[in-house]
Amino acid sequence: MNKPVVSVSACQRQIEGHGCHMVVNKYVEALRRSAGVEVVLLPALDEGLDPAILARLDGLCLTGSYSNVEPRHFGQAPWPGDCRYDPARDGSALSLVRAARRLQLPLLGICRGLQEMNVAYGGSLRQPLQELPGLLDHREPAADHMDEHYRPAHGIRLNPDGLLARLGGEPEFEVNSLHQQGIDRLGEGLIAEALAPDGLIEAISDPAHPFALGVQWHPEWHSDEHPLYRAIFTAFGAACARYRQRILA
């Protein structure tokens, strides 16, 4: 196999009484189409995965999810309102991010994946955003059609010295928004790549890592229709290819 192999984080779901490991297809499609990689699914296990599994891979993609990171991982209590958690996903994803950081394995985090990156780097999250003064409601709109859920919701402003700007991102543009948690304290070694109008961090990167990028929005949704979204996946795929060549050399 010549293509890089990327692992995608799965979530645990109950379907008709059966525990299932699930990944939404849009992530797999965007990775195969725009990043040019092959994809394998990593299960979500309460006890976590052996980080040694990353030695067999060329990249790690942390997907979005309907669940939130359990607040105990960043020293807070759960909020009492309606919230879905996935302890098994936390158990697998957080340890894998730390291992990917050590190995310099290419890393792409999307929505929940950005939050997992920040927590794994020692940062914390705000929760729930819609109940905090001075912040926008970052949840998806109530709608019958998926395109409405993923329509542009607010603007962001890019860090002119960041990775996203180097990938060709406009200084300001609109993004979709489908989340209840957001970055509070930035993880050690990370920089803010983009900010929302309310000051919430919308993208992060690790400048000491060959490719470690997290975005709060969903670039996988119609990724081919937005030049920067496509560029994010293309750059991730290129980083995975370079990593593979280095390991095989």
PDB file of C-alpha atoms in Angstrom:
ATOM      1  CA  MET A   1       0.000   0.000   0.000  1.00  0.00           C
ATOM      2  CA  ASN A   2       1.498   3.340  -1.075  1.00  0.00           C
ATOM      3  CA  LYS A   3      -1.065   5.716   0.413  1.00  0.00           C
ATOM      4  CA  PRO A   4      -0.668   6.955   3.985  1.00  0.00           C
ATOM      5  CA  VAL A   5      -2.927   5.245   6.522  1.00  0.00           C
ATOM      6  CA  VAL A   6      -4.836   7.523   8.891  1.00  0.00           C
ATOM      7  CA  SER A   7      -6.766   6.441  11.954  1.00  0.00           C
ATOM      8  CA  VAL A   8     -10.103   8.092  12.713  1.00  0.00           C
ATOM      9  CA  SER A   9     -11.456   8.277  16.256  1.00  0.00           C
ATOM     10  CA  ALA A  10     -14.754   6.459  16.798  1.00  0.00           C
ATOM     11  CA  CYS A  11     -17.541   7.205  19.266  1.00  0.00           C
ATOM     12  CA  GLN A  12     -19.473   4.674  21.330  1.00  0.00           C
ATOM     13  CA  ARG A  13     -23.207   4.481  20.616  1.00  0.00           C
ATOM     14  CA  GLN A  14     -26.038   2.202  21.687  1.00  0.00           C
ATOM     15  CA  ILE A  15     -28.113   0.886  18.773  1.00  0.00           C
ATOM     16  CA  GLU A  16     -31.010  -1.402  19.678  1.00  0.00           C
ATOM     17  CA  GLY A  17     -29.217  -2.444  22.847  1.00  0.00           C
ATOM     18  CA  HIS A  18     -25.872  -3.094  21.177  1.00  0.00           C
ATOM     19  CA  GLY A  19     -22.750  -1.089  21.917  1.00  0.00           C
ATOM     20  CA  CYS A  20     -21.289   0.172  18.637  1.00  0.00           C
ATOM     21  CA  HIS A  21     -18.199   2.055  17.526  1.00  0.00           C
ATOM     22  CA  MET A  22     -19.220   4.712  15.025  1.00  0.00           C
ATOM     23  CA  VAL A  23     -17.693   7.270  12.665  1.00  0.00           C
ATOM     24  CA  VAL A  24     -19.834   9.551  10.523  1.00  0.00           C
ATOM     25  CA  ASN A  25     -19.122   8.910   6.845  1.00  0.00           C
ATOM     26  CA  LYS A  26     -18.422  12.560   5.920  1.00  0.00           C
ATOM     27  CA  TYR A  27     -15.060  12.389   7.719  1.00  0.00           C
ATOM     28  CA  VAL A  28     -13.994   9.241   5.902  1.00  0.00           C
ATOM     29  CA  GLU A  29     -15.077  10.679   2.550  1.00  0.00           C
ATOM     30  CA  ALA A  30     -13.246  13.984   3.064  1.00  0.00           C
ATOM     31  CA  LEU A  31     -10.056  12.231   4.156  1.00  0.00           C
ATOM     32  CA  ARG A  32     -10.035   9.809   1.236  1.00  0.00           C
ATOM     33  CA  ARG A  33     -11.054  12.428  -1.317  1.00  0.00           C
ATOM     34  CA  SER A  34      -9.195  15.566  -0.226  1.00  0.00           C
ATOM     35  CA  ALA A  35      -6.308  14.161   1.844  1.00  0.00           C
ATOM     36  CA  GLY A  36      -5.614  11.176  -0.418  1.00  0.00           C
ATOM     37  CA  VAL A  37      -5.234   8.719   2.454  1.00  0.00           C
ATOM     38  CA  GLU A  38      -6.642   5.350   3.418  1.00  0.00           C
ATOM     39  CA  VAL A  39      -8.698   5.293   6.607  1.00  0.00           C
ATOM     40  CA  VAL A  40      -8.969   2.860   9.507  1.00  0.00           C
ATOM     41  CA  LEU A  41     -11.330   3.246  12.450  1.00  0.00           C
ATOM     42  CA  LEU A  42     -10.038   3.138  16.009  1.00  0.00           C
ATOM     43  CA  PRO A  43     -12.522   1.928  18.635  1.00  0.00           C
ATOM     44  CA  ALA A  44     -13.517   3.963  21.682  1.00  0.00           C
ATOM     45  CA  LEU A  45     -12.500   1.966  24.755  1.00  0.00           C
ATOM     46  CA  ASP A  46     -12.954   2.943  28.394  1.00  0.00           C
ATOM     47  CA  GLU A  47      -9.509   1.648  29.268  1.00  0.00           C
ATOM     48  CA  GLY A  48      -7.984   3.450  26.296  1.00  0.00           C
ATOM     49  CA  LEU A  49      -5.946   2.089  23.415  1.00  0.00           C
ATOM     50  CA  ASP A  50      -2.312   1.068  23.535  1.00  0.00           C
ATOM     51  CA  PRO A  51      -0.522   4.111  22.061  1.00  0.00           C
ATOM     52  CA  ALA A  52       1.906   1.706  20.377  1.00  0.00           C
ATOM     53  CA  ILE A  53      -0.781   1.222  17.729  1.00  0.00           C
ATOM     54  CA  LEU A  54       0.208   4.606  16.305  1.00  0.00           C
ATOM     55  CA  ALA A  55       3.512   3.086  15.173  1.00  0.00           C
ATOM     56  CA  ARG A  56       1.500   1.324  12.455  1.00  0.00           C
ATOM     57  CA  LEU A  57      -0.163   4.544  11.261  1.00  0.00           C
ATOM     58  CA  ASP A  58       0.763   7.723   9.407  1.00  0.00           C
ATOM     59  CA  GLY A  59      -1.739  10.174  10.898  1.00  0.00           C
ATOM     60  CA  LEU A  60      -4.535  10.654  13.418  1.00  0.00           C
ATOM     61  CA  CYS A  61      -7.836  12.444  12.786  1.00  0.00           C
ATOM     62  CA  LEU A  62     -10.079  13.292  15.745  1.00  0.00           C
ATOM     63  CA  THR A  63     -13.621  13.793  14.510  1.00  0.00           C
ATOM     64  CA  GLY A  64     -16.538  15.807  15.784  1.00  0.00           C
ATOM     65  CA  SER A  65     -19.221  14.156  17.884  1.00  0.00           C
ATOM     66  CA  TYR A  66     -22.590  14.740  19.495  1.00  0.00           C
ATOM     67  CA  SER A  67     -20.863  14.079  22.825  1.00  0.00           C
ATOM     68  CA  ASN A  68     -18.712  16.403  24.913  1.00  0.00           C
ATOM     69  CA  VAL A  69     -15.416  15.874  26.719  1.00  0.00           C
ATOM     70  CA  GLU A  70     -16.070  14.949  30.341  1.00  0.00           C
ATOM     71  CA  PRO A  71     -15.181  17.990  32.497  1.00  0.00           C
ATOM     72  CA  ARG A  72     -13.234  15.856  34.979  1.00  0.00           C
ATOM     73  CA  HIS A  73     -10.436  15.764  32.395  1.00  0.00           C
ATOM     74  CA  PHE A  74      -9.880  19.502  32.847  1.00  0.00           C
ATOM     75  CA  GLY A  75     -10.710  19.871  36.522  1.00  0.00           C
ATOM     76  CA  GLN A  76     -14.361  20.924  36.333  1.00  0.00           C
ATOM     77  CA  ALA A  77     -17.696  19.453  37.361  1.00  0.00           C
ATOM     78  CA  PRO A  78     -20.326  18.325  34.832  1.00  0.00           C
ATOM     79  CA  TRP A  79     -22.956  20.919  34.126  1.00  0.00           C
ATOM     80  CA  PRO A  80     -26.436  19.921  35.314  1.00  0.00           C
ATOM     81  CA  GLY A  81     -28.208  20.554  32.017  1.00  0.00           C
ATOM     82  CA  ASP A  82     -28.750  18.324  28.996  1.00  0.00           C
ATOM     83  CA  CYS A  83     -25.363  17.008  27.903  1.00  0.00           C
ATOM     84  CA  ARG A  84     -24.086  13.797  26.347  1.00  0.00           C
ATOM     85  CA  TYR A  85     -20.711  12.374  27.345  1.00  0.00           C
ATOM     86  CA  ASP A  86     -18.675   9.507  25.898  1.00  0.00           C
ATOM     87  CA  PRO A  87     -16.135   8.333  28.511  1.00  0.00           C
ATOM     88  CA  ALA A  88     -14.823   5.633  26.182  1.00  0.00           C
ATOM     89  CA  ARG A  89     -14.026   8.167  23.480  1.00  0.00           C
ATOM     90  CA  ASP A  90     -12.233  10.317  26.058  1.00  0.00           C
ATOM     91  CA  GLY A  91     -10.278   7.291  27.257  1.00  0.00           C
ATOM     92  CA  SER A  92      -8.978   6.523  23.782  1.00  0.00           C
ATOM     93  CA  ALA A  93      -8.615   9.959  22.203  1.00  0.00           C
ATOM     94  CA  LEU A  94      -6.792  11.841  24.949  1.00  0.00           C
ATOM     95  CA  SER A  95      -4.059   9.219  25.329  1.00  0.00           C
ATOM     96  CA  LEU A  96      -3.622   9.006  21.554  1.00  0.00           C
ATOM     97  CA  VAL A  97      -3.190  12.776  21.210  1.00  0.00           C
ATOM     98  CA  ARG A  98      -0.428  12.709  23.813  1.00  0.00           C
ATOM     99  CA  ALA A  99       1.254   9.814  22.007  1.00  0.00           C
ATOM    100  CA  ALA A 100       0.912  11.543  18.620  1.00  0.00           C
ATOM    101  CA  ARG A 101       2.554  14.612  20.118  1.00  0.00           C
ATOM    102  CA  ARG A 102       5.522  12.550  21.316  1.00  0.00           C
ATOM    103  CA  LEU A 103       5.841  10.724  18.004  1.00  0.00           C
ATOM    104  CA  GLN A 104       5.337  13.881  15.910  1.00  0.00           C
ATOM    105  CA  LEU A 105       2.548  11.988  14.118  1.00  0.00           C
ATOM    106  CA  PRO A 106       0.382  14.296  11.938  1.00  0.00           C
ATOM    107  CA  LEU A 107      -2.745  15.273  13.832  1.00  0.00           C
ATOM    108  CA  LEU A 108      -6.001  16.872  12.691  1.00  0.00           C
ATOM    109  CA  GLY A 109      -8.776  17.678  15.173  1.00  0.00           C
ATOM    110  CA  ILE A 110     -12.295  18.710  14.141  1.00  0.00           C
ATOM    111  CA  CYS A 111     -14.833  20.209  16.576  1.00  0.00           C
ATOM    112  CA  ARG A 112     -14.673  17.786  19.535  1.00  0.00           C
ATOM    113  CA  GLY A 113     -11.275  16.827  18.176  1.00  0.00           C
ATOM    114  CA  LEU A 114      -9.986  20.373  18.706  1.00  0.00           C
ATOM    115  CA  GLN A 115     -11.271  20.248  22.279  1.00  0.00           C
ATOM    116  CA  GLU A 116      -9.581  16.878  22.853  1.00  0.00           C
ATOM    117  CA  MET A 117      -6.313  18.284  21.543  1.00  0.00           C
ATOM    118  CA  ASN A 118      -6.507  21.256  23.886  1.00  0.00           C
ATOM    119  CA  VAL A 119      -7.315  19.112  26.932  1.00  0.00           C
ATOM    120  CA  ALA A 120      -4.590  16.574  26.078  1.00  0.00           C
ATOM    121  CA  TYR A 121      -2.098  19.460  25.914  1.00  0.00           C
ATOM    122  CA  GLY A 122      -3.148  20.500  29.433  1.00  0.00           C
ATOM    123  CA  GLY A 123      -5.738  23.136  28.553  1.00  0.00           C
ATOM    124  CA  SER A 124      -9.330  23.560  29.716  1.00  0.00           C
ATOM    125  CA  LEU A 125     -12.767  24.164  28.202  1.00  0.00           C
ATOM    126  CA  ARG A 126     -15.671  26.536  28.795  1.00  0.00           C
ATOM    127  CA  GLN A 127     -19.084  24.956  29.238  1.00  0.00           C
ATOM    128  CA  PRO A 128     -21.861  25.384  28.260  1.00  0.00           C
ATOM    129  CA  LEU A 129     -21.150  28.297  25.940  1.00  0.00           C
ATOM    130  CA  GLN A 130     -24.806  29.212  25.434  1.00  0.00           C
ATOM    131  CA  GLU A 131     -25.195  29.941  29.147  1.00  0.00           C
ATOM    132  CA  LEU A 132     -22.069  32.075  29.588  1.00  0.00           C
ATOM    133  CA  PRO A 133     -22.373  35.883  29.429  1.00  0.00           C
ATOM    134  CA  GLY A 134     -20.695  37.635  26.533  1.00  0.00           C
ATOM    135  CA  LEU A 135     -20.475  34.557  24.314  1.00  0.00           C
ATOM    136  CA  LEU A 136     -22.411  33.639  21.200  1.00  0.00           C
ATOM    137  CA  ASP A 137     -24.696  30.625  21.109  1.00  0.00           C
ATOM    138  CA  HIS A 138     -22.420  28.287  19.161  1.00  0.00           C
ATOM    139  CA  ARG A 139     -24.939  25.458  18.820  1.00  0.00           C
ATOM    140  CA  GLU A 140     -26.345  24.405  15.455  1.00  0.00           C
ATOM    141  CA  PRO A 141     -29.690  25.907  14.407  1.00  0.00           C
ATOM    142  CA  ALA A 142     -32.871  23.868  14.692  1.00  0.00           C
ATOM    143  CA  ALA A 143     -33.509  22.708  11.136  1.00  0.00           C
ATOM    144  CA  ASP A 144     -34.872  19.779   9.142  1.00  0.00           C
ATOM    145  CA  HIS A 145     -32.047  19.654   6.581  1.00  0.00           C
ATOM    146  CA  MET A 146     -28.369  18.956   7.255  1.00  0.00           C
ATOM    147  CA  ASP A 147     -27.252  21.807   5.007  1.00  0.00           C
ATOM    148  CA  GLU A 148     -29.050  24.155   7.387  1.00  0.00           C
ATOM    149  CA  HIS A 149     -27.197  22.691  10.363  1.00  0.00           C
ATOM    150  CA  TYR A 150     -23.887  23.324   8.608  1.00  0.00           C
ATOM    151  CA  ARG A 151     -24.635  26.722   7.097  1.00  0.00           C
ATOM    152  CA  PRO A 152     -22.262  29.611   7.969  1.00  0.00           C
ATOM    153  CA  ALA A 153     -23.104  30.844  11.466  1.00  0.00           C
ATOM    154  CA  HIS A 154     -20.513  33.480  12.390  1.00  0.00           C
ATOM    155  CA  GLY A 155     -17.271  35.012  11.231  1.00  0.00           C
ATOM    156  CA  ILE A 156     -13.747  34.200  12.355  1.00  0.00           C
ATOM    157  CA  ARG A 157     -10.515  36.162  12.137  1.00  0.00           C
ATOM    158  CA  LEU A 158      -7.309  34.301  11.314  1.00  0.00           C
ATOM    159  CA  ASN A 159      -3.952  34.732  13.007  1.00  0.00           C
ATOM    160  CA  PRO A 160      -1.925  36.263  10.138  1.00  0.00           C
ATOM    161  CA  ASP A 161       1.168  34.348  11.261  1.00  0.00           C
ATOM    162  CA  GLY A 162      -0.579  30.996  11.682  1.00  0.00           C
ATOM    163  CA  LEU A 163      -0.802  27.791   9.686  1.00  0.00           C
ATOM    164  CA  LEU A 164      -4.293  28.504   8.330  1.00  0.00           C
ATOM    165  CA  ALA A 165      -3.110  31.813   6.877  1.00  0.00           C
ATOM    166  CA  ARG A 166      -0.188  30.019   5.226  1.00  0.00           C
ATOM    167  CA  LEU A 167      -2.645  27.536   3.729  1.00  0.00           C
ATOM    168  CA  GLY A 168      -4.343  30.416   1.939  1.00  0.00           C
ATOM    169  CA  GLY A 169      -7.158  31.302   4.310  1.00  0.00           C
ATOM    170  CA  GLU A 170      -8.740  34.721   3.949  1.00  0.00           C
ATOM    171  CA  PRO A 171      -8.124  37.039   6.928  1.00  0.00           C
ATOM    172  CA  GLU A 172     -11.835  36.845   7.825  1.00  0.00           C
ATOM    173  CA  PHE A 173     -14.565  34.444   6.683  1.00  0.00           C
ATOM    174  CA  GLU A 174     -17.718  32.673   7.863  1.00  0.00           C
ATOM    175  CA  VAL A 175     -17.804  29.190   9.392  1.00  0.00           C
ATOM    176  CA  ASN A 176     -20.441  26.748  10.607  1.00  0.00           C
ATOM    177  CA  SER A 177     -20.908  26.230  14.341  1.00  0.00           C
ATOM    178  CA  LEU A 178     -22.197  23.099  16.127  1.00  0.00           C
ATOM    179  CA  HIS A 179     -20.784  22.922  19.650  1.00  0.00           C
ATOM    180  CA  GLN A 180     -21.472  23.605  23.330  1.00  0.00           C
ATOM    181  CA  GLN A 181     -17.936  23.472  24.689  1.00  0.00           C
ATOM    182  CA  GLY A 182     -15.085  25.746  23.673  1.00  0.00           C
ATOM    183  CA  ILE A 183     -11.515  26.507  24.637  1.00  0.00           C
ATOM    184  CA  ASP A 184     -10.924  28.404  27.868  1.00  0.00           C
ATOM    185  CA  ARG A 185      -7.265  28.009  28.837  1.00  0.00           C
ATOM    186  CA  LEU A 186      -5.070  27.180  25.862  1.00  0.00           C
ATOM    187  CA  GLY A 187      -2.998  24.021  26.179  1.00  0.00           C
ATOM    188  CA  GLU A 188       0.761  24.239  26.689  1.00  0.00           C
ATOM    189  CA  GLY A 189       2.616  24.755  23.417  1.00  0.00           C
ATOM    190  CA  LEU A 190      -0.491  25.559  21.374  1.00  0.00           C
ATOM    191  CA  ILE A 191      -1.231  28.842  19.605  1.00  0.00           C
ATOM    192  CA  ALA A 192      -4.571  30.345  18.612  1.00  0.00           C
ATOM    193  CA  GLU A 193      -5.063  30.157  14.846  1.00  0.00           C
ATOM    194  CA  ALA A 194      -8.459  31.910  14.690  1.00  0.00           C
ATOM    195  CA  LEU A 195     -10.935  33.792  16.889  1.00  0.00           C
ATOM    196  CA  ALA A 196     -14.722  34.193  16.763  1.00  0.00           C
ATOM    197  CA  PRO A 197     -16.279  37.660  17.253  1.00  0.00           C
ATOM    198  CA  ASP A 198     -16.871  36.859  20.941  1.00  0.00           C
ATOM    199  CA  GLY A 199     -13.178  36.044  21.428  1.00  0.00           C
ATOM    200  CA  LEU A 200     -13.615  32.261  21.526  1.00  0.00           C
ATOM    201  CA  ILE A 201     -10.674  30.369  20.032  1.00  0.00           C
ATOM    202  CA  GLU A 202     -11.834  28.683  16.823  1.00  0.00           C
ATOM    203  CA  ALA A 203      -8.613  26.991  15.683  1.00  0.00           C
ATOM    204  CA  ILE A 204      -5.315  25.916  17.232  1.00  0.00           C
ATOM    205  CA  SER A 205      -1.965  24.531  16.150  1.00  0.00           C
ATOM    206  CA  ASP A 206       1.275  23.291  17.658  1.00  0.00           C
ATOM    207  CA  PRO A 207       4.131  25.173  15.948  1.00  0.00           C
ATOM    208  CA  ALA A 208       6.671  22.692  17.355  1.00  0.00           C
ATOM    209  CA  HIS A 209       4.925  19.805  15.578  1.00  0.00           C
ATOM    210  CA  PRO A 210       5.247  19.054  11.827  1.00  0.00           C
ATOM    211  CA  PHE A 211       1.422  19.140  11.514  1.00  0.00           C
ATOM    212  CA  ALA A 212      -0.938  19.439  14.470  1.00  0.00           C
ATOM    213  CA  LEU A 213      -4.038  21.492  13.677  1.00  0.00           C
ATOM    214  CA  GLY A 214      -7.455  21.696  15.295  1.00  0.00           C
ATOM    215  CA  VAL A 215     -10.496  23.593  14.033  1.00  0.00           C
ATOM    216  CA  GLN A 216     -13.740  24.165  15.913  1.00  0.00           C
ATOM    217  CA  TRP A 217     -15.915  24.184  12.802  1.00  0.00           C
ATOM    218  CA  HIS A 218     -16.571  21.367  10.318  1.00  0.00           C
ATOM    219  CA  PRO A 219     -14.378  21.629   7.191  1.00  0.00           C
ATOM    220  CA  GLU A 220     -15.360  18.089   6.159  1.00  0.00           C
ATOM    221  CA  TRP A 221     -18.855  19.301   5.213  1.00  0.00           C
ATOM    222  CA  HIS A 222     -18.714  19.914   1.426  1.00  0.00           C
ATOM    223  CA  SER A 223     -14.945  20.287   1.775  1.00  0.00           C
ATOM    224  CA  ASP A 224     -14.426  20.531  -1.988  1.00  0.00           C
ATOM    225  CA  GLU A 225     -16.560  23.674  -2.170  1.00  0.00           C
ATOM    226  CA  HIS A 226     -14.341  25.791   0.101  1.00  0.00           C
ATOM    227  CA  PRO A 227     -10.684  26.308  -0.915  1.00  0.00           C
ATOM    228  CA  LEU A 228      -9.369  26.520   2.659  1.00  0.00           C
ATOM    229  CA  TYR A 229     -11.320  23.465   3.812  1.00  0.00           C
ATOM    230  CA  ARG A 230      -9.882  21.472   0.934  1.00  0.00           C
ATOM    231  CA  ALA A 231      -6.422  22.881   1.676  1.00  0.00           C
ATOM    232  CA  ILE A 232      -6.650  21.728   5.305  1.00  0.00           C
ATOM    233  CA  PHE A 233      -7.221  18.127   4.246  1.00  0.00           C
ATOM    234  CA  THR A 234      -4.660  18.319   1.445  1.00  0.00           C
ATOM    235  CA  ALA A 235      -2.000  19.654   3.818  1.00  0.00           C
ATOM    236  CA  PHE A 236      -2.834  16.981   6.389  1.00  0.00           C
ATOM    237  CA  GLY A 237      -2.536  14.276   3.728  1.00  0.00           C
ATOM    238  CA  ALA A 238       0.809  15.679   2.571  1.00  0.00           C
ATOM    239  CA  ALA A 239       2.094  15.679   6.158  1.00  0.00           C
ATOM    240  CA  CYS A 240       1.004  12.050   6.543  1.00  0.00           C
ATOM    241  CA  ALA A 241       2.835  11.149   3.324  1.00  0.00           C
ATOM    242  CA  ARG A 242       6.028  12.826   4.558  1.00  0.00           C
ATOM    243  CA  TYR A 243       5.744  11.011   7.872  1.00  0.00           C
ATOM    244  CA  ARG A 244       5.303   7.688   6.073  1.00  0.00           C
ATOM    245  CA  GLN A 245       8.358   8.315   3.886  1.00  0.00           C
ATOM    246  CA  ARG A 246      10.459   9.186   6.928  1.00  0.00           C
ATOM    247  CA  ILE A 247       9.398   6.042   8.791  1.00  0.00           C
ATOM    248  CA  LEU A 248      10.018   3.811   5.767  1.00  0.00           C
ATOM    249  CA  ALA A 249      13.398   5.371   4.959  1.00  0.00           C
TER     250      ALA A 249
END
